PDB file of C-alpha atoms in Angstrom:
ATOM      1  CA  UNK A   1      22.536 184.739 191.913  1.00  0.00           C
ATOM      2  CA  UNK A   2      22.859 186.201 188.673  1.00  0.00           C
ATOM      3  CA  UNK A   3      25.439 188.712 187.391  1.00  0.00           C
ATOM      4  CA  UNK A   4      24.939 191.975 187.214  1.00  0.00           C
ATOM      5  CA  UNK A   5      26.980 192.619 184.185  1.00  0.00           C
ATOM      6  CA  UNK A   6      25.411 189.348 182.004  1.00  0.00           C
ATOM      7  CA  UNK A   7      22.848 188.173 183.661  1.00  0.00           C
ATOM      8  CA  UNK A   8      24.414 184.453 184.225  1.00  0.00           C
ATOM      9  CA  UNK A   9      24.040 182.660 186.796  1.00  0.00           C
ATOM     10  CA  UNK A  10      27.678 183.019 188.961  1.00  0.00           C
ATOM     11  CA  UNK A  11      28.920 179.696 189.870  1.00  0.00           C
ATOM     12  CA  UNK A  12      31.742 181.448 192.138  1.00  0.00           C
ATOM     13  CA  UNK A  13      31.123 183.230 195.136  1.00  0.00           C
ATOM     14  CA  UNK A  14      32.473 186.384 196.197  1.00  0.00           C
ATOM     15  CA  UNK A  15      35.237 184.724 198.780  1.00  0.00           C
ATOM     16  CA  UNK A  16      36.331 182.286 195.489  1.00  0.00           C
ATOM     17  CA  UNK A  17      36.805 185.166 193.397  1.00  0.00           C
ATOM     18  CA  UNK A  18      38.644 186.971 194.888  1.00  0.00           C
ATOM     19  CA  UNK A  19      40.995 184.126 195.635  1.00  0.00           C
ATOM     20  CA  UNK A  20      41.280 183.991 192.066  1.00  0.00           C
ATOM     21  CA  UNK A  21      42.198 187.924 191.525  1.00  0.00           C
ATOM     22  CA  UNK A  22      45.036 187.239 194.396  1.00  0.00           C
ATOM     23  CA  UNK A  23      46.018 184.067 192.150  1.00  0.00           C
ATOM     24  CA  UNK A  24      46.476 186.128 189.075  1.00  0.00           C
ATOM     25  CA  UNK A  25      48.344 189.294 191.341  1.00  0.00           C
ATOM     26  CA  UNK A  26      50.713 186.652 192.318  1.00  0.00           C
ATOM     27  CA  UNK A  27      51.576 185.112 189.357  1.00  0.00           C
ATOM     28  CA  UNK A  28      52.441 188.868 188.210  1.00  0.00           C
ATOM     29  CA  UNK A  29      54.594 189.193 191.315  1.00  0.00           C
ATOM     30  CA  UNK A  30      56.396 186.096 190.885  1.00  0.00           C
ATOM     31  CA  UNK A  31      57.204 187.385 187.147  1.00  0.00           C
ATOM     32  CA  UNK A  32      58.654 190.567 188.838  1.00  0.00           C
ATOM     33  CA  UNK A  33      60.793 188.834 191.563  1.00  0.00           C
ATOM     34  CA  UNK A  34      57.924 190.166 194.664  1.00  0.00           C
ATOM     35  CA  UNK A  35      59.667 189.264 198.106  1.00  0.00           C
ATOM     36  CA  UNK A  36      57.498 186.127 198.672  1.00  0.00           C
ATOM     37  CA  UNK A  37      57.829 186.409 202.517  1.00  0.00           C
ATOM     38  CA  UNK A  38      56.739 190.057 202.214  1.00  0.00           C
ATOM     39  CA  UNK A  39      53.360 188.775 200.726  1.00  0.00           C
ATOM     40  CA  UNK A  40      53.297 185.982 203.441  1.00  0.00           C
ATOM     41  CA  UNK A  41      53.488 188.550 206.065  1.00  0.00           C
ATOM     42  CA  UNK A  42      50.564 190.699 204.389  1.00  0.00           C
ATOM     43  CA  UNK A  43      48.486 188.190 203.977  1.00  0.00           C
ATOM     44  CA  UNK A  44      48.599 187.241 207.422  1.00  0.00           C
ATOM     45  CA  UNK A  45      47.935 190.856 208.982  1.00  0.00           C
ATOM     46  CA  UNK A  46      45.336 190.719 207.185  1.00  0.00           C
ATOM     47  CA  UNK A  47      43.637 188.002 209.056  1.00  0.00           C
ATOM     48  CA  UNK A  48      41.418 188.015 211.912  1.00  0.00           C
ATOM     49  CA  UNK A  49      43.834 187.194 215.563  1.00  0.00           C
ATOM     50  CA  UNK A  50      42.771 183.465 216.065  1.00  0.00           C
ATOM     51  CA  UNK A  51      43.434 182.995 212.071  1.00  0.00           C
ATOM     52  CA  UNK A  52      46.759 185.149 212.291  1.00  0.00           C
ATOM     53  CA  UNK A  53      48.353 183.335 215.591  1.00  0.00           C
ATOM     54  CA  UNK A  54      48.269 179.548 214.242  1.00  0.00           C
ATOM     55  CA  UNK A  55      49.703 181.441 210.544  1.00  0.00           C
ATOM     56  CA  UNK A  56      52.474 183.018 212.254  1.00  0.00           C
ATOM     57  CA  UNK A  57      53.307 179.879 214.002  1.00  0.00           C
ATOM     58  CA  UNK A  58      53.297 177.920 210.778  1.00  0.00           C
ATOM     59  CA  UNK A  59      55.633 180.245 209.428  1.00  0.00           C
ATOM     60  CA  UNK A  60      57.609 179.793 212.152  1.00  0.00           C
ATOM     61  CA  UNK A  61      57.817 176.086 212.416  1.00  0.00           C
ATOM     62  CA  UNK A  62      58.239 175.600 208.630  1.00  0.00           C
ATOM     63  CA  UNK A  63      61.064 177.790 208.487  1.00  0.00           C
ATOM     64  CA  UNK A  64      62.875 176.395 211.223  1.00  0.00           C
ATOM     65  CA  UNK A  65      62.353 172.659 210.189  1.00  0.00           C
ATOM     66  CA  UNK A  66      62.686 173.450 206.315  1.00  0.00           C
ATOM     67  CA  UNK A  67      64.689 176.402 205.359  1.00  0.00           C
ATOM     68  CA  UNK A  68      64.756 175.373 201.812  1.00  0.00           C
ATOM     69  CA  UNK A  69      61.068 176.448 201.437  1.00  0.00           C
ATOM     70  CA  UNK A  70      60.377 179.865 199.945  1.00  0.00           C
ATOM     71  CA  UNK A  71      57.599 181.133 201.715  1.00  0.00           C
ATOM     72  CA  UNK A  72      55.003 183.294 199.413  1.00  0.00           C
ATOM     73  CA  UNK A  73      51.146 183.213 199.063  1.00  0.00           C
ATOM     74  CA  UNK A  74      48.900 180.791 196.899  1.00  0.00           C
ATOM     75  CA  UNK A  75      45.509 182.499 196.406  1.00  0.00           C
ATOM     76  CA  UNK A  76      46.145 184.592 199.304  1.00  0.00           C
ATOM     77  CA  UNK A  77      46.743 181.709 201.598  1.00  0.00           C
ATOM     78  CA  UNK A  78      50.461 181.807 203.523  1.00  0.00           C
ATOM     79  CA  UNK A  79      52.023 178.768 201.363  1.00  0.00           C
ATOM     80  CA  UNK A  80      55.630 177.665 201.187  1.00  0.00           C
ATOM     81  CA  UNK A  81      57.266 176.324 198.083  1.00  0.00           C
ATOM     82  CA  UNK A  82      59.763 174.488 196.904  1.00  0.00           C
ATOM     83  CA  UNK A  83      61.492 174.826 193.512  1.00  0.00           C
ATOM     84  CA  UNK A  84      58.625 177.582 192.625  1.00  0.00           C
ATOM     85  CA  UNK A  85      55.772 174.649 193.574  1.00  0.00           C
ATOM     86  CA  UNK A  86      53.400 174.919 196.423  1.00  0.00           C
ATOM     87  CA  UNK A  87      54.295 171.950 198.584  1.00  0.00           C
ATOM     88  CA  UNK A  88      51.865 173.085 201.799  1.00  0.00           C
ATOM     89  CA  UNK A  89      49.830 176.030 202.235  1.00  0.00           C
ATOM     90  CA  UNK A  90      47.578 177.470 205.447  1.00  0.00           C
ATOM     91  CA  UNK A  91      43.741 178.150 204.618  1.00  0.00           C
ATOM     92  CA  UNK A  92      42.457 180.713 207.424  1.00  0.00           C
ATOM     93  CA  UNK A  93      39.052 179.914 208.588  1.00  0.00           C
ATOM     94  CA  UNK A  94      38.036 183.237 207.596  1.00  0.00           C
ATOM     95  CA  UNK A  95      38.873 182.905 204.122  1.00  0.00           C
ATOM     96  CA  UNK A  96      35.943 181.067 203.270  1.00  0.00           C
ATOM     97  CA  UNK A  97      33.667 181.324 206.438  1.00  0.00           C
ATOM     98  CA  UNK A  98      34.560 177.749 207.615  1.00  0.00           C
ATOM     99  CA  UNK A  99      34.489 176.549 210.672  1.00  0.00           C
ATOM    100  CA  UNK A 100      38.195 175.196 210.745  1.00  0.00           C
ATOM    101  CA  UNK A 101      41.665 176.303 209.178  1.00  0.00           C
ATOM    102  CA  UNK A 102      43.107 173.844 206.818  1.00  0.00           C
ATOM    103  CA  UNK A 103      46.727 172.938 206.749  1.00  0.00           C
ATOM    104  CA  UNK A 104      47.231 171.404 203.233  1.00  0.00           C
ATOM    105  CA  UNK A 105      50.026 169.670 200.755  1.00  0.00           C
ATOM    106  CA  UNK A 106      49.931 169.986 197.290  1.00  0.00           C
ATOM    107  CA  UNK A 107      50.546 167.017 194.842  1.00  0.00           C
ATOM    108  CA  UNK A 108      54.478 167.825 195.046  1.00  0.00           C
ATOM    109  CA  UNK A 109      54.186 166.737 198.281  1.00  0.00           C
ATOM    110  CA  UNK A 110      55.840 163.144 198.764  1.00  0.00           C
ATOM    111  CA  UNK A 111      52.880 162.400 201.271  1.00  0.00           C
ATOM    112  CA  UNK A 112      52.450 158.848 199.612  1.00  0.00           C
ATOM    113  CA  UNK A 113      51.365 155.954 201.967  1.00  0.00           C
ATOM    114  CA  UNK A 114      49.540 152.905 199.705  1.00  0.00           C
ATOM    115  CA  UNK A 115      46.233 153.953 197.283  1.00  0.00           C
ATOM    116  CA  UNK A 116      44.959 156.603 199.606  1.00  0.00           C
ATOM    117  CA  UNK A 117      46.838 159.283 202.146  1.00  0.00           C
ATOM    118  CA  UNK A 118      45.563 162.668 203.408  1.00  0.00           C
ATOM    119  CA  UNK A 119      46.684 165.895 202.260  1.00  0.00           C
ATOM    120  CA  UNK A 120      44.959 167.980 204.543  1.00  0.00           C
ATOM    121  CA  UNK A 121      43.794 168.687 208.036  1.00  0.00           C
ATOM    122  CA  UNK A 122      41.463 170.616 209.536  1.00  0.00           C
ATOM    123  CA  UNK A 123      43.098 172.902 212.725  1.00  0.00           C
ATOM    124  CA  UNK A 124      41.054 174.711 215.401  1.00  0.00           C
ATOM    125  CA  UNK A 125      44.087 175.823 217.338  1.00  0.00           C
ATOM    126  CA  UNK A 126      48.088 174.698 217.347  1.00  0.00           C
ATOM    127  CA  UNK A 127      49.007 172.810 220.433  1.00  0.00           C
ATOM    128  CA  UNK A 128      52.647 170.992 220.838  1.00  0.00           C
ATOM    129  CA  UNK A 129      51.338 167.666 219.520  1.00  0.00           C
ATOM    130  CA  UNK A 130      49.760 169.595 216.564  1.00  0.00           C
ATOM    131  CA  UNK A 131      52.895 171.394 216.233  1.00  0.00           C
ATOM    132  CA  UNK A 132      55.021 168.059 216.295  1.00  0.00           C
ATOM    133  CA  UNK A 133      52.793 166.238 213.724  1.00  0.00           C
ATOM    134  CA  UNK A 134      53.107 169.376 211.184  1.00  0.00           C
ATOM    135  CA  UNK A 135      56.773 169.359 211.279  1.00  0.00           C
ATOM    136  CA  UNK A 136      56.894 165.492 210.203  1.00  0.00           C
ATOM    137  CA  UNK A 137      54.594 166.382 207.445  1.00  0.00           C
ATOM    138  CA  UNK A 138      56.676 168.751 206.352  1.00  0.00           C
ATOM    139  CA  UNK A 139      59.440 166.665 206.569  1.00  0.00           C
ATOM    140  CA  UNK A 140      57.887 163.626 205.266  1.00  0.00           C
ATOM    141  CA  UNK A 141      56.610 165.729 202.289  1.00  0.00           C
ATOM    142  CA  UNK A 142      60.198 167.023 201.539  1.00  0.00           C
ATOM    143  CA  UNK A 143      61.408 163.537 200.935  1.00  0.00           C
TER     144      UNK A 143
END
C-alpha cells in the first residue's frame, strides 16, 4: 500500500510500526531511569484478558525463579533483562494478529544445545507443565 506522505510502497505494517515508535519511547525511558516494571504493567493492561492472564503469570514466574531480571518492555512486549539486555520477552497474540503468543530468548540467552536450539515457543494458554518448562528456560538461559 503506498504512503500517503511519499507515495512508496510501505514495507511495514501498521502493528510493526508502531512496535518501532514503542522501541524508540523506550530507549528514551531507559535514558531517564523509567520504572521498567511500571511499563511492564502498562503494557500488559493494555492487552486483551486471554493475552493479559498468561503475561501476568510470566511476570510472576520470572520474578520468583529469577529476581535478578529487571523487568521492562521491548517494543511493547513485557520482556525481562539482565544487565540492560533482553534475555526473554512475551509477544501477545494480539500484537500482531497471530494466532499464538510467543515466549522468546534473545541471543544473551545461554539457550545453547549443539548447531541448532529453539528460542521461542508458541503458547495458547499456561498450564503447570507449561509453567514448569518456562522456569527451566529461564534458568537454563541465566547460566
Amino acid at each position: 500500500m503506498p504512503d500517503e506522505r511519499t507515495g512508496n510502497v510501505s514495507t511495514f505494517t501498521d502493528e510493526e510500526k508502531g512496535a518501532m515508535r514503542e522501541r524508540a519511547r523506550e530507549l528514551k525511558a531507559a535514558k531517564s531511569g523509567a520504572d521498567g516494571e511500571q511499563d511492564l504493567l502498562q503494557a500488559i493492561a493494555k492487552m486483551p484478558e486471554s493475552d493479559a492472564a498468561m503475561a501476568r503469570r510470566l511476570h510472576e514466574l520470572i520474578s520468583a525463579a529469577a529476581p535478578e531480571l529487571a523487568p521492562r518492555t521491548y517494543y511493547g512486549m513485557p520482556a525481562w533483562a539482565k544487565g540492560g539486555k533482553v534475555l526473554c520477552f512475551f509477544q501477545n497474540a494480539s500484537k500482531f494478529k497471530a494466532r499464538y503468543a510467543t515466549f522468546g530468548f534473545n541471543e544473551e540467552a545461554l539457550l545453547d544445545d549443539g548447531a541448532m536450539w529453539a528460542t521461542s515457543w508458541a503458547l495458547t494458554k499456561l498450564t503447570p507443565a507449561e509453567e514448569k518448562q518456562i522456569v527451566a528456560l529461564v534458568k537454563k538461559a541465566l547460566g
